[in-house]
CSV table of C-alpha atoms in Angstrom, one decimal:
chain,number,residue,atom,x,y,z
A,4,UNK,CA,-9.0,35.7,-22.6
A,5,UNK,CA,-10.8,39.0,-24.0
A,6,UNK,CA,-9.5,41.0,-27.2
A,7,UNK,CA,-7.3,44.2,-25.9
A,8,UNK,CA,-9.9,46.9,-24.3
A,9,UNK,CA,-9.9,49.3,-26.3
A,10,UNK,CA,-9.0,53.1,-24.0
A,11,UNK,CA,-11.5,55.2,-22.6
A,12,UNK,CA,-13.4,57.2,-25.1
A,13,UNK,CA,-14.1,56.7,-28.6
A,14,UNK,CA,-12.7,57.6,-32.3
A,15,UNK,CA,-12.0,61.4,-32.5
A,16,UNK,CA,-11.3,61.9,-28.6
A,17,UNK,CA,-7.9,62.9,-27.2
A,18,UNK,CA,-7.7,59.1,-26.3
A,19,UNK,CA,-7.7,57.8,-29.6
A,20,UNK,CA,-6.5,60.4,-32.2
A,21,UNK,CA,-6.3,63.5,-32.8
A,22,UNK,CA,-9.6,64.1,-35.1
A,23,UNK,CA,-11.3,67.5,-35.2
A,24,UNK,CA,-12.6,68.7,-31.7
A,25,UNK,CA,-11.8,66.6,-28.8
A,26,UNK,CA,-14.9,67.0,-27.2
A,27,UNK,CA,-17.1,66.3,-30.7
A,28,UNK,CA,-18.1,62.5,-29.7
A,29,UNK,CA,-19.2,63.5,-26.4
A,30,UNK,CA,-22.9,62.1,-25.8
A,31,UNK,CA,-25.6,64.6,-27.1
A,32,UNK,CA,-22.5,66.0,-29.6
A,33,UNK,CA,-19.8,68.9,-29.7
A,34,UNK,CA,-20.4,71.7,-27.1
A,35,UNK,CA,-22.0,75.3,-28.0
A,36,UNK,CA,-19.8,77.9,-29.0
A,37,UNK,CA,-20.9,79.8,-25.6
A,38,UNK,CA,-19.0,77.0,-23.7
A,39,UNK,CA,-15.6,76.8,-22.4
A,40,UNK,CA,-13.1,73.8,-22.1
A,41,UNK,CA,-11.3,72.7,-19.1
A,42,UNK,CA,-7.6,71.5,-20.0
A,43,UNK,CA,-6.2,69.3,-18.0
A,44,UNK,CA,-2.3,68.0,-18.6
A,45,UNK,CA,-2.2,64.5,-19.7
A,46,UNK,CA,-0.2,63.2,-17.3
A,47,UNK,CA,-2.2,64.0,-14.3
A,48,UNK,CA,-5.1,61.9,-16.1
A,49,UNK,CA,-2.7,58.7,-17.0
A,50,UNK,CA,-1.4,58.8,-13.0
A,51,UNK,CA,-4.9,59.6,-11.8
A,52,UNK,CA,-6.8,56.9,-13.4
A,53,UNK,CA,-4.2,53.8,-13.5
A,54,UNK,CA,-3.8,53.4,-17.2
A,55,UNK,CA,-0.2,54.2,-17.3
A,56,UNK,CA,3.0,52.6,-15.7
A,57,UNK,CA,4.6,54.2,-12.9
A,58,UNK,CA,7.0,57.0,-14.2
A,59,UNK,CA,5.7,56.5,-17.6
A,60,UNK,CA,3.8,59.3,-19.4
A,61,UNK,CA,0.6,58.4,-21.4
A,62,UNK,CA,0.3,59.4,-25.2
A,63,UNK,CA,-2.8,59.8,-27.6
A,64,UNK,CA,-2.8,56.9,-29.4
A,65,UNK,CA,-0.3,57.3,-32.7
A,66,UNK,CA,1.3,59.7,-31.1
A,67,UNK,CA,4.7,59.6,-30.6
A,68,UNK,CA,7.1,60.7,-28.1
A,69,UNK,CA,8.4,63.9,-30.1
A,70,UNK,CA,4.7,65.2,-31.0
A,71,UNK,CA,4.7,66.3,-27.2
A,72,UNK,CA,3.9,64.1,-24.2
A,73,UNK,CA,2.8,67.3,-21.9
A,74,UNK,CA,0.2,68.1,-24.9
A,75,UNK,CA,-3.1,69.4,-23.1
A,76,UNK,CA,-6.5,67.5,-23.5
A,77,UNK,CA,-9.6,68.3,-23.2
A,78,UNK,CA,-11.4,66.6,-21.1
A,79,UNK,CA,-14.8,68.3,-20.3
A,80,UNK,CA,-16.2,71.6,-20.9
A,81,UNK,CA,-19.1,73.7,-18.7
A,82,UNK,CA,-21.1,76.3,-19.2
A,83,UNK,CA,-19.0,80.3,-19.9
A,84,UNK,CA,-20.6,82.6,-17.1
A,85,UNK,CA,-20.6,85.9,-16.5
A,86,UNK,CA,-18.0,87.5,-14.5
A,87,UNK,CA,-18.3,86.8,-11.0
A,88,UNK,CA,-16.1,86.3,-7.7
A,89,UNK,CA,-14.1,83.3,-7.7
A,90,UNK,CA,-15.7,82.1,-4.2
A,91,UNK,CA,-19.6,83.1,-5.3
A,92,UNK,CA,-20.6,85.1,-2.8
A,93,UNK,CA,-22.7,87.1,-4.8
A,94,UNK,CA,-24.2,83.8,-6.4
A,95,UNK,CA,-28.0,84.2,-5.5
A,96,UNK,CA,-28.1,81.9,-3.4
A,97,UNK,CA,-24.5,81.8,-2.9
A,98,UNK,CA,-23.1,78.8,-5.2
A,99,UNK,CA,-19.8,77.3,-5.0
A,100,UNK,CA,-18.3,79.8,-7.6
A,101,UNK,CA,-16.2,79.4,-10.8
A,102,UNK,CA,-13.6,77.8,-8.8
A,103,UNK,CA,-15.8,75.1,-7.1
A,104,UNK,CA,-17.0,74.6,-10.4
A,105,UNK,CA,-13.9,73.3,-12.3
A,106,UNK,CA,-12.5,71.7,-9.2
A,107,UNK,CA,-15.6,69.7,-8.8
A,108,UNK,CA,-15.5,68.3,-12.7
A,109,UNK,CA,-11.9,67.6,-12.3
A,110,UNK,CA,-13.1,65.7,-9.5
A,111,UNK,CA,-15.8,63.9,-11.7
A,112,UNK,CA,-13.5,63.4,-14.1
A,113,UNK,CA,-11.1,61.5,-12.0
A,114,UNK,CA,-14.0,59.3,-10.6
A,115,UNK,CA,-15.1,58.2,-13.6
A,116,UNK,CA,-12.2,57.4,-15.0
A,117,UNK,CA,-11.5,55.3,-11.9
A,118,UNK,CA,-14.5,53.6,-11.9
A,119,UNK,CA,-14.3,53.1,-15.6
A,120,UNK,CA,-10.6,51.7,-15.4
A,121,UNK,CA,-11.5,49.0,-12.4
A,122,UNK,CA,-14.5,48.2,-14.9
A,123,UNK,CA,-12.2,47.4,-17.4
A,124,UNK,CA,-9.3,45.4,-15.5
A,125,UNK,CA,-12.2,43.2,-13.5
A,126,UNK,CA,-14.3,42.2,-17.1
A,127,UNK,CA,-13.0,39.0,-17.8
A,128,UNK,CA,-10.6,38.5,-15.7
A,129,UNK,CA,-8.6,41.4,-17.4
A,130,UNK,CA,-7.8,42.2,-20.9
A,131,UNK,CA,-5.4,40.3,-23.5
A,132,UNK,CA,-2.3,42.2,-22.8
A,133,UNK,CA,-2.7,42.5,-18.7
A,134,UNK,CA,0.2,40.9,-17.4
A,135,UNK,CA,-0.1,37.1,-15.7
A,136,UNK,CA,0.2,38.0,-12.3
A,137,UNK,CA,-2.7,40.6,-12.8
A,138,UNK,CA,-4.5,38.2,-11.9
A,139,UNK,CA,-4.9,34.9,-10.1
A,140,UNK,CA,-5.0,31.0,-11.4
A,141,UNK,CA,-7.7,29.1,-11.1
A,142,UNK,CA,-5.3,26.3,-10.7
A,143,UNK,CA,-3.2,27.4,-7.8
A,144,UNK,CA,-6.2,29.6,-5.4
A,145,UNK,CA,-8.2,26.4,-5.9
A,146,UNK,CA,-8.7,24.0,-3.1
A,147,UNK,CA,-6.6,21.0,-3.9
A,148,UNK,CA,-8.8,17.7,-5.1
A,149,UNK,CA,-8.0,14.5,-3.6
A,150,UNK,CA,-6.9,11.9,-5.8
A,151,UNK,CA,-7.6,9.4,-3.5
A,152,UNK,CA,-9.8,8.7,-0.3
A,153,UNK,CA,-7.6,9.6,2.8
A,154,UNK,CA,-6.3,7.0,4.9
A,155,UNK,CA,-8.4,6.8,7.7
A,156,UNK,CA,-7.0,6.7,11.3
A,157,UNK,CA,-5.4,3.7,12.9
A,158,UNK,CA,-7.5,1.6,15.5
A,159,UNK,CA,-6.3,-1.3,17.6
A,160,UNK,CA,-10.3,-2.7,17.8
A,161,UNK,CA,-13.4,-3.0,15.3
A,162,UNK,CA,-17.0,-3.9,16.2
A,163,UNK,CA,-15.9,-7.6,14.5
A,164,UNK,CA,-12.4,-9.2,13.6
A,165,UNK,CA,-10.9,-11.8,12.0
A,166,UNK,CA,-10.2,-15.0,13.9
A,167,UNK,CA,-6.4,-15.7,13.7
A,168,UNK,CA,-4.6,-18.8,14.3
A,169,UNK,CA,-1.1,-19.8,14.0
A,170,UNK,CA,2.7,-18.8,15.0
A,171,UNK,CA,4.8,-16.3,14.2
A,172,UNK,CA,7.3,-17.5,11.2
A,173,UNK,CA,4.7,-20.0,9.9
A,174,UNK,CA,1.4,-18.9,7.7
A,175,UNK,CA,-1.5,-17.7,9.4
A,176,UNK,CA,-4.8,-19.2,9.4
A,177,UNK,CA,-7.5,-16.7,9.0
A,178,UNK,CA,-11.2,-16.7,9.7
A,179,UNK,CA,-13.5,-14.3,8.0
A,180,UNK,CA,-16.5,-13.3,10.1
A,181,UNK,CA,-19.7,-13.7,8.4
A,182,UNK,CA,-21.0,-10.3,9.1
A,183,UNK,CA,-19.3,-7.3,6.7
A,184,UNK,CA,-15.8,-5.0,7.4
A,185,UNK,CA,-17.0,-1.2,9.6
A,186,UNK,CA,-14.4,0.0,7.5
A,187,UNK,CA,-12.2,0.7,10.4
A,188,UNK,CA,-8.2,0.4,9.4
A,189,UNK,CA,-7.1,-1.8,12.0
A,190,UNK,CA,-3.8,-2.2,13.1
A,191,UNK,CA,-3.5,-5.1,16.2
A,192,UNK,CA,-0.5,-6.8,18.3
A,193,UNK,CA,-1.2,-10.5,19.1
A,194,UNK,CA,1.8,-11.2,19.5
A,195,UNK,CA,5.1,-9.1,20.6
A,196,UNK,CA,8.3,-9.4,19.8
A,197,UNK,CA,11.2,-8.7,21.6
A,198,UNK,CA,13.4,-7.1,18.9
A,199,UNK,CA,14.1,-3.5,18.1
A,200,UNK,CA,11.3,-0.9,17.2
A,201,UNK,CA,10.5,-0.1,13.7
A,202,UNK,CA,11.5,3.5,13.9
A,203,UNK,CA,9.9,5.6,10.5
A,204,UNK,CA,12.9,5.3,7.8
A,205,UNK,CA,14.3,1.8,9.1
A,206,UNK,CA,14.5,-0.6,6.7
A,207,UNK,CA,12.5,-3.3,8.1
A,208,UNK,CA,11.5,-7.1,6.3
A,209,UNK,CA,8.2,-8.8,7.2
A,210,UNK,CA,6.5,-12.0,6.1
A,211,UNK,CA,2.7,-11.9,5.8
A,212,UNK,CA,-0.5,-14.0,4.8
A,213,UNK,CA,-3.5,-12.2,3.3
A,214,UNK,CA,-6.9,-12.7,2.9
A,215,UNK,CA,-10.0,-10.8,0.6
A,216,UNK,CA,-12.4,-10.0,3.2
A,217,UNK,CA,-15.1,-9.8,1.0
A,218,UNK,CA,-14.8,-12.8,-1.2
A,219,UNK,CA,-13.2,-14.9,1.8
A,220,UNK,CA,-10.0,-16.1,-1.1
A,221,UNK,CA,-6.4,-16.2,-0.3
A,222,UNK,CA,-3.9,-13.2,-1.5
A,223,UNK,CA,-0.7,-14.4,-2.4
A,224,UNK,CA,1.8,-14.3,0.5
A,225,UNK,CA,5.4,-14.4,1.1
A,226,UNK,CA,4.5,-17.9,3.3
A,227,UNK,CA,3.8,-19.2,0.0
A,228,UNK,CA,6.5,-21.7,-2.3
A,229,UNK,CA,7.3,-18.6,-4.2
A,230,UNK,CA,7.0,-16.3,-1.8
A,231,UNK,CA,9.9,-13.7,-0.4
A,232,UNK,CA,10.3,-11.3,2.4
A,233,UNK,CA,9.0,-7.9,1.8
A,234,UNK,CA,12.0,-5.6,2.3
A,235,UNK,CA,11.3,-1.8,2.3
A,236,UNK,CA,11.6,1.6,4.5
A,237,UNK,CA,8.8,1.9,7.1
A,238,UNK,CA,7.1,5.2,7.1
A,239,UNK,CA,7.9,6.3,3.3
A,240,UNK,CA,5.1,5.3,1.8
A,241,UNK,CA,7.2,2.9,-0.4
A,242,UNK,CA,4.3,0.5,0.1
A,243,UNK,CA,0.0,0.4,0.8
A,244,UNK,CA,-0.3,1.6,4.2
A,245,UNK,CA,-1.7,-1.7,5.5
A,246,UNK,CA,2.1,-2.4,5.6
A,247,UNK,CA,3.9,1.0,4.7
A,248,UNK,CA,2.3,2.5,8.1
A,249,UNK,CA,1.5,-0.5,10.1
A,250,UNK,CA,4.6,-1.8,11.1
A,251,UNK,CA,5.9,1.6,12.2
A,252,UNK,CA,6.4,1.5,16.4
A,253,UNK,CA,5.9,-2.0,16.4
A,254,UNK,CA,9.0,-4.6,17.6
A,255,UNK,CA,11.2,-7.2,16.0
A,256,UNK,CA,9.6,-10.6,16.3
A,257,UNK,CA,5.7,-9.2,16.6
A,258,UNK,CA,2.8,-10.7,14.7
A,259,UNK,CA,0.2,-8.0,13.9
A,260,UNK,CA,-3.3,-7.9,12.8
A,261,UNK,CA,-4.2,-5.2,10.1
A,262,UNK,CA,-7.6,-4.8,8.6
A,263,UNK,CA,-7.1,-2.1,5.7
A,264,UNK,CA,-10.5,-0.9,4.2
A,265,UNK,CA,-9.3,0.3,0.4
A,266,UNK,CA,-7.9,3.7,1.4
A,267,UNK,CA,-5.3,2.2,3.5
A,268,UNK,CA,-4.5,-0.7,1.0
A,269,UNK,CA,-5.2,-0.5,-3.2
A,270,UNK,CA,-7.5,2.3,-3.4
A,271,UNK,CA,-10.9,2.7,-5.0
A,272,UNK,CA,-9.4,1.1,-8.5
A,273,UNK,CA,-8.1,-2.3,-6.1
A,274,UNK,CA,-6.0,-4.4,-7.9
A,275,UNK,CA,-7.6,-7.0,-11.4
A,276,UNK,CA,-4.3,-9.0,-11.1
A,277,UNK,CA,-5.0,-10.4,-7.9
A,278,UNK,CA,-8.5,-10.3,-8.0
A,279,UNK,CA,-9.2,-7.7,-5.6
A,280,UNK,CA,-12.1,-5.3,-6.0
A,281,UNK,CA,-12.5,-1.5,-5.6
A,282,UNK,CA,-14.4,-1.7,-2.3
A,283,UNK,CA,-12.8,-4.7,-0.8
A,284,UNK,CA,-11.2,-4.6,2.7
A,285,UNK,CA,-8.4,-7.0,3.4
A,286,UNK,CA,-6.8,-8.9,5.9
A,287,UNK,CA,-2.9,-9.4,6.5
A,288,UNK,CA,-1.2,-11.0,9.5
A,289,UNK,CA,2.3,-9.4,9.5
A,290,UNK,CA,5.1,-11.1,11.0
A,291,UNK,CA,8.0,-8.3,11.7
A,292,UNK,CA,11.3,-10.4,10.5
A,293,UNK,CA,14.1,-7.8,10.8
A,294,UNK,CA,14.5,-3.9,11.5
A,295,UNK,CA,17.5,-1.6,10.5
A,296,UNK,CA,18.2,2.0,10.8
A,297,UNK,CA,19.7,3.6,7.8
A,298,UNK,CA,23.4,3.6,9.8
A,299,UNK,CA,23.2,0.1,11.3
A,300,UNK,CA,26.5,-2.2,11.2
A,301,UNK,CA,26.3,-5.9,11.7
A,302,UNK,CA,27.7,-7.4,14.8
A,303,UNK,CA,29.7,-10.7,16.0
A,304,UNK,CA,32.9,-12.3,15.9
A,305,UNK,CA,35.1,-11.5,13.9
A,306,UNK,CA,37.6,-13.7,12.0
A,307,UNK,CA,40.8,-11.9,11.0
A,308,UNK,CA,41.4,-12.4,6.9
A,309,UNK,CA,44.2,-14.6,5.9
A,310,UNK,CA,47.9,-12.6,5.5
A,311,UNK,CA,47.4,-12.7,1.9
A,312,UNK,CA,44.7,-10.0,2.4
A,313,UNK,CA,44.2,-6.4,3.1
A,314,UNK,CA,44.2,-6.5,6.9
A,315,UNK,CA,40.6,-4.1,7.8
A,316,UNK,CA,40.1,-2.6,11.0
A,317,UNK,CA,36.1,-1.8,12.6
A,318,UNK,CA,35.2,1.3,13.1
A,319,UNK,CA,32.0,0.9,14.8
A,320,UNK,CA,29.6,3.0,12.6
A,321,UNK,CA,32.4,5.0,11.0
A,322,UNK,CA,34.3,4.0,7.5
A,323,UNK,CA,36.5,0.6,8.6
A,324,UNK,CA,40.9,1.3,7.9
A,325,UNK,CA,41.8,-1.0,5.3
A,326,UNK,CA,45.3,-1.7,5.1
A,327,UNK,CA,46.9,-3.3,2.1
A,328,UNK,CA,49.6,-6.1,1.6
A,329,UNK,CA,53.0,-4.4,1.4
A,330,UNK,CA,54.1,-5.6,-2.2
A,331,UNK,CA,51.3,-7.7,-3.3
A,332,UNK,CA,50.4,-8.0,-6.8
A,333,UNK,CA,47.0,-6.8,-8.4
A,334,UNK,CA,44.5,-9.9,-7.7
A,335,UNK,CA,43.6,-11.7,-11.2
A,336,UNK,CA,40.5,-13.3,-9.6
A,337,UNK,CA,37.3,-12.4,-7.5
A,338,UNK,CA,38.4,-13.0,-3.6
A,339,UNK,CA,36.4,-13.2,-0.3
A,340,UNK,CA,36.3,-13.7,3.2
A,341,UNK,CA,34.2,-13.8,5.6
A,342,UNK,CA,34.7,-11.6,8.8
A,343,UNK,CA,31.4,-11.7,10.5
A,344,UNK,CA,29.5,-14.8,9.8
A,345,UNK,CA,26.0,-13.9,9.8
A,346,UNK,CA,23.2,-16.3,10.9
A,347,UNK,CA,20.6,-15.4,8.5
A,348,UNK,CA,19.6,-16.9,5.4
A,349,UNK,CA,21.6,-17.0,2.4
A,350,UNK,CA,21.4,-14.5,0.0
A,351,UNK,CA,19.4,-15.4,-3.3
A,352,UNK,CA,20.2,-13.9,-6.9
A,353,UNK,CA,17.7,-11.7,-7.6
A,354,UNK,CA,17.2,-10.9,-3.8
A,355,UNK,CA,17.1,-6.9,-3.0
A,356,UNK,CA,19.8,-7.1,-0.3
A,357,UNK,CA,20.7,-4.0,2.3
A,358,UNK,CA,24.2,-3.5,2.9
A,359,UNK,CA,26.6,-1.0,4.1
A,360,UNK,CA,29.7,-0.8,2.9
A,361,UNK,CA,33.8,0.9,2.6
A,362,UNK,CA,35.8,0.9,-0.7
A,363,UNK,CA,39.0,1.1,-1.0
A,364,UNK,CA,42.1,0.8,-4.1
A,365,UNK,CA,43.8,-2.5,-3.0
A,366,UNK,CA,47.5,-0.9,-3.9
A,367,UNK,CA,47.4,1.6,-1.1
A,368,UNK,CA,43.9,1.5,1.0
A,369,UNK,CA,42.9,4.4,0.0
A,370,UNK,CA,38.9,5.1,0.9
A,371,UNK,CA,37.3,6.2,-2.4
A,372,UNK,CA,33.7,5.5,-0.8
A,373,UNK,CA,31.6,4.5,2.3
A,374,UNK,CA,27.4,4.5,2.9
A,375,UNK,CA,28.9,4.7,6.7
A,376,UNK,CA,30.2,8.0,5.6
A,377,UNK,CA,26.7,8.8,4.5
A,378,UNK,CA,24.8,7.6,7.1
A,379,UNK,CA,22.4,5.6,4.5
A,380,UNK,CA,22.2,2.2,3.9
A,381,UNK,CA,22.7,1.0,0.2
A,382,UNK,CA,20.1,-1.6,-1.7
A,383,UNK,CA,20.1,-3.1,-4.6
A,384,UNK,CA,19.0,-6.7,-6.4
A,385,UNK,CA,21.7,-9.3,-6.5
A,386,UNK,CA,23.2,-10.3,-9.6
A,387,UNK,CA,21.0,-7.8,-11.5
A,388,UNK,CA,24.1,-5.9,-13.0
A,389,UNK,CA,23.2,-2.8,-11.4
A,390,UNK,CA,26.5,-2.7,-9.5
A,391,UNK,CA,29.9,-4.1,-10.3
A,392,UNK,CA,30.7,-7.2,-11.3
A,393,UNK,CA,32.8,-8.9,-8.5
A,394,UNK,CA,29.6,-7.3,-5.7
A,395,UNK,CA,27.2,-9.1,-7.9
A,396,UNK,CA,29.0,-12.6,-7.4
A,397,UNK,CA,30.6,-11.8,-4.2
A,398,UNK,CA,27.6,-11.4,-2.3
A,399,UNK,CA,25.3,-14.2,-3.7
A,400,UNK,CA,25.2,-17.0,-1.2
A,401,UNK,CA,26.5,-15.4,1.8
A,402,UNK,CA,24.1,-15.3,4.5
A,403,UNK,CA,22.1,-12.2,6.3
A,404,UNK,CA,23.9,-10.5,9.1
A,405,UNK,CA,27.4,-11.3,7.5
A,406,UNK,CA,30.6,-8.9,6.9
A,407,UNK,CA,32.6,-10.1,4.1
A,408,UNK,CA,35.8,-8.7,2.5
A,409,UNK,CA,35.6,-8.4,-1.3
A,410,UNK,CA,39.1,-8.6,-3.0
A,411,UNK,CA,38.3,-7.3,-6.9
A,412,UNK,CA,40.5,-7.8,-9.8
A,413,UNK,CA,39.8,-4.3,-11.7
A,414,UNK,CA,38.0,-6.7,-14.8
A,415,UNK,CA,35.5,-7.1,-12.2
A,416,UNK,CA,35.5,-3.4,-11.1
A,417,UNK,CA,36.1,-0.5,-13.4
A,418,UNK,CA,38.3,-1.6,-15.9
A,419,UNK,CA,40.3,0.7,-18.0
A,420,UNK,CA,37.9,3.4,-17.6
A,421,UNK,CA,38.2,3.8,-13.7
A,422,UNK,CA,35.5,6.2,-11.8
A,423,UNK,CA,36.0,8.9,-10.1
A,424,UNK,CA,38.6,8.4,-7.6
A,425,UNK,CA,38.8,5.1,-8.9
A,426,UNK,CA,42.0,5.3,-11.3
A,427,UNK,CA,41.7,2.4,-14.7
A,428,UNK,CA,42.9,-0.9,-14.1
A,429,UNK,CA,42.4,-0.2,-10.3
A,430,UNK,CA,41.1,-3.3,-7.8
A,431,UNK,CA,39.4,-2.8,-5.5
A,432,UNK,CA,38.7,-4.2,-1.6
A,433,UNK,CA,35.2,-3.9,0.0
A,434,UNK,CA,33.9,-4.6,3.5
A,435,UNK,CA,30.2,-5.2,3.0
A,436,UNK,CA,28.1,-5.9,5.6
A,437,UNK,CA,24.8,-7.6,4.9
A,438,UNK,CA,21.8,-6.1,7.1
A,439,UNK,CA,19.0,-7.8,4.9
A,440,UNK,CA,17.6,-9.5,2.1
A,441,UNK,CA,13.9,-10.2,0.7
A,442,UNK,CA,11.2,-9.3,-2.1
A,443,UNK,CA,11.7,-5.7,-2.6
């Protein structure tokens, strides 16, 4: 940023004080005596030129608004003539006259103070005091810079592939081929499933077995003792997009090639904790486990609760009725059943499960709460305390695709401090059904 400009015109001119003769710092020094003045209002020079606001009035410079804004200024002076006619016709040869005269200076005038004025505003970028959207920032009219190498394309071929071996549910055996990765991002069915498509948003669980390309060594997989489902939302870029992106349009119960150069998997940084390098491609085998969209419900059998429970009515994909028992006394203990029994596995503490869910107060079944109501699945990690109490035990050992009925004494719930529609000392009744669970 420049120091303020300072205005057209130097000390002792009408632009910067009012010092002796206004024309005495002119170049070549203060006009002869036989010379006249042309005074031009000050306000047609501020409007003329751009150095003023619209509807503001321009002032010498310590001037102030009572020493008279419509003061005259001299602004240039020419040369006194004799007498003659206005037009010049008895100029020999005829001239443009008096009048030509000090409309063509004004004319000068207003040029050069133009030209002088965009001069000024375009040094720089502008002066100190111009304001910021005079003029533009580098950072915003600049073409964006990647952060990252785009993902290239998805391809169902390469010049060479991995040799795979193996079924789906079990670990894959990999071959590396001897010759180097094209760097195509390959993304290829050998096997389909017949389950629902992995629709963008769904959230879908997948087991996989990986391989370095480059080195030829193992990557930790979910196959291994350790090793979890991978539970996300397809399509969000939750993940690398050797999974994130892969898996989208694919079935249920498919097995799927992907070779990911680094833009589709960690990146030109890769990842030191599991030894993979900046420009190595890798190699998954993705079996598809499970797919969900954000409003699926579980399905089945249902077994009615005992009479000592809130009776609950399905509702399909709406909030289920829950209706409580006429007289019963607030539960002093965490209470379940099982409506639905899922056949999935069981749910782990410290597995990210993906439920949906309707709350109700167990004295009157009021509906304080639904994800149905929402159309969004809820997730969270069992018996990591980010939810209630009696959810946290409730859920832990009950098995994928179950609905189970939580009966909550208010200890387990809200306590004395209730929440939001939930009044204190309140317990509670949930129908939870369980879409999923995995590493997540």
């Amino acid at each position: 940023m420049t120091e303020k400009t300072p205005s057209p015109g130097g000390d002792g001119t009408a632009a910067n004080g009012p010092a002796g003769d206004p024309a005495a710092s002119r170049p070549g020094g203060p006009i002869a005596a036989d010379r006249e003045s042309i005074v031009v209002p000050p306000a047609i020079l501020a409007q003329q030129a751009g150095w003023a606001q619209p509807g503001e009035q321009p002032r010498p410079s310590g001037a102030s608004k009572e020493d008279g804004d419509d003061a005259p200024q001299i602004f240039a002076s020419n040369v006194r003539r004799a007498d003659v006619s206005e037009a010049g016709y008895d100029e020999n040869p005829p001239g443009v006259g008096r009048l030509g005269v000090i409309l063509g200076s004004i004319l000068t005038v207003l040029l050069v103070g133009s030209a002088v004025t965009l001069y000024l505003v375009n040094k720089d970028g502008g002066t100190k005091d111009e304001p910021a959207a005079a003029k533009p920032d580098a950072a915003t009219t600049a073409p964006p810079t990647p952060t990252a190498a785009p993902v290239p394309p998805i391809k169902d071929s390469a010049k060479v592939l991995p040799t795979i071996g193996g079924d789906f549910g079990k670990k894959a055996d990999i071959q590396v081929p001897g010759e180097k990765s094209d760097g195509t991002f390959v993304v290829k069915v050998l096997s389909e499933g017949s389950g629902p498509k992995v629709e963008k948003n769904n959230w879908t669980s997948v087991d996989y077995t990986a391989k370095d390309w480059n080195t030829g060594k193992d990557i930790p997989s979910s196959y291994d003792n350790s090793g979890k489902p991978q539970i996300f939302q397809a399509g969000t870029d939750a993940l690398i997009p050797a999974l994130d992106q892969a898996v989208v349009g694919k079935k249920a119960g498919s097995r799927v090639l992907v070779v990911a150069p680094p833009a589709a998997a960690f990146g030109d940084k890769g990842k030191a904790d599991m030894s993979i390098g900046a420009k190595d491609d890798l190699i998954f085998v993705i079996d598809i486990r499970n797919t969900n969209a954000p409003d699926s419900v579980v399905s089945g059998t249902v077994t009615p609760p005992p009479a000592d429970f809130p009776q609950v009515k399905d509702n399909g994909k709406k909030p289920a009725e829950i209706t409580p028992v006429a007289g019963a006394k607030d539960p002093t203990e965490l209470k379940s059943h099982v409506l639905i029994k899922g056949t999935g596995p069981a749910v782990e503490k410290g597995e990210k499960v993906v439920v949906q869910y309707t709350g109700a107060l167990f004295k009157d079944g009021k509906v304080f709460d639904s994800s149905l109501s929402k159309g969004q699945a809820f997730s969270f990690p069992v018996g990591g305390g980010q939810v209630i109490q009696g959810w946290d035990q409730g859920l832990a050992g009950q098995t994928v695709g179950s609905r189970v009925e939580l009966v909550i004494p208010a200890a387990m719930a809200y306590g004395d401090k209730g929440q939001g529609d939930i009044p204190p000392n309140a317990a509670l009744v949930f129908v939870v059904d369980i879409l999923d669970a995995g590493q997540g």
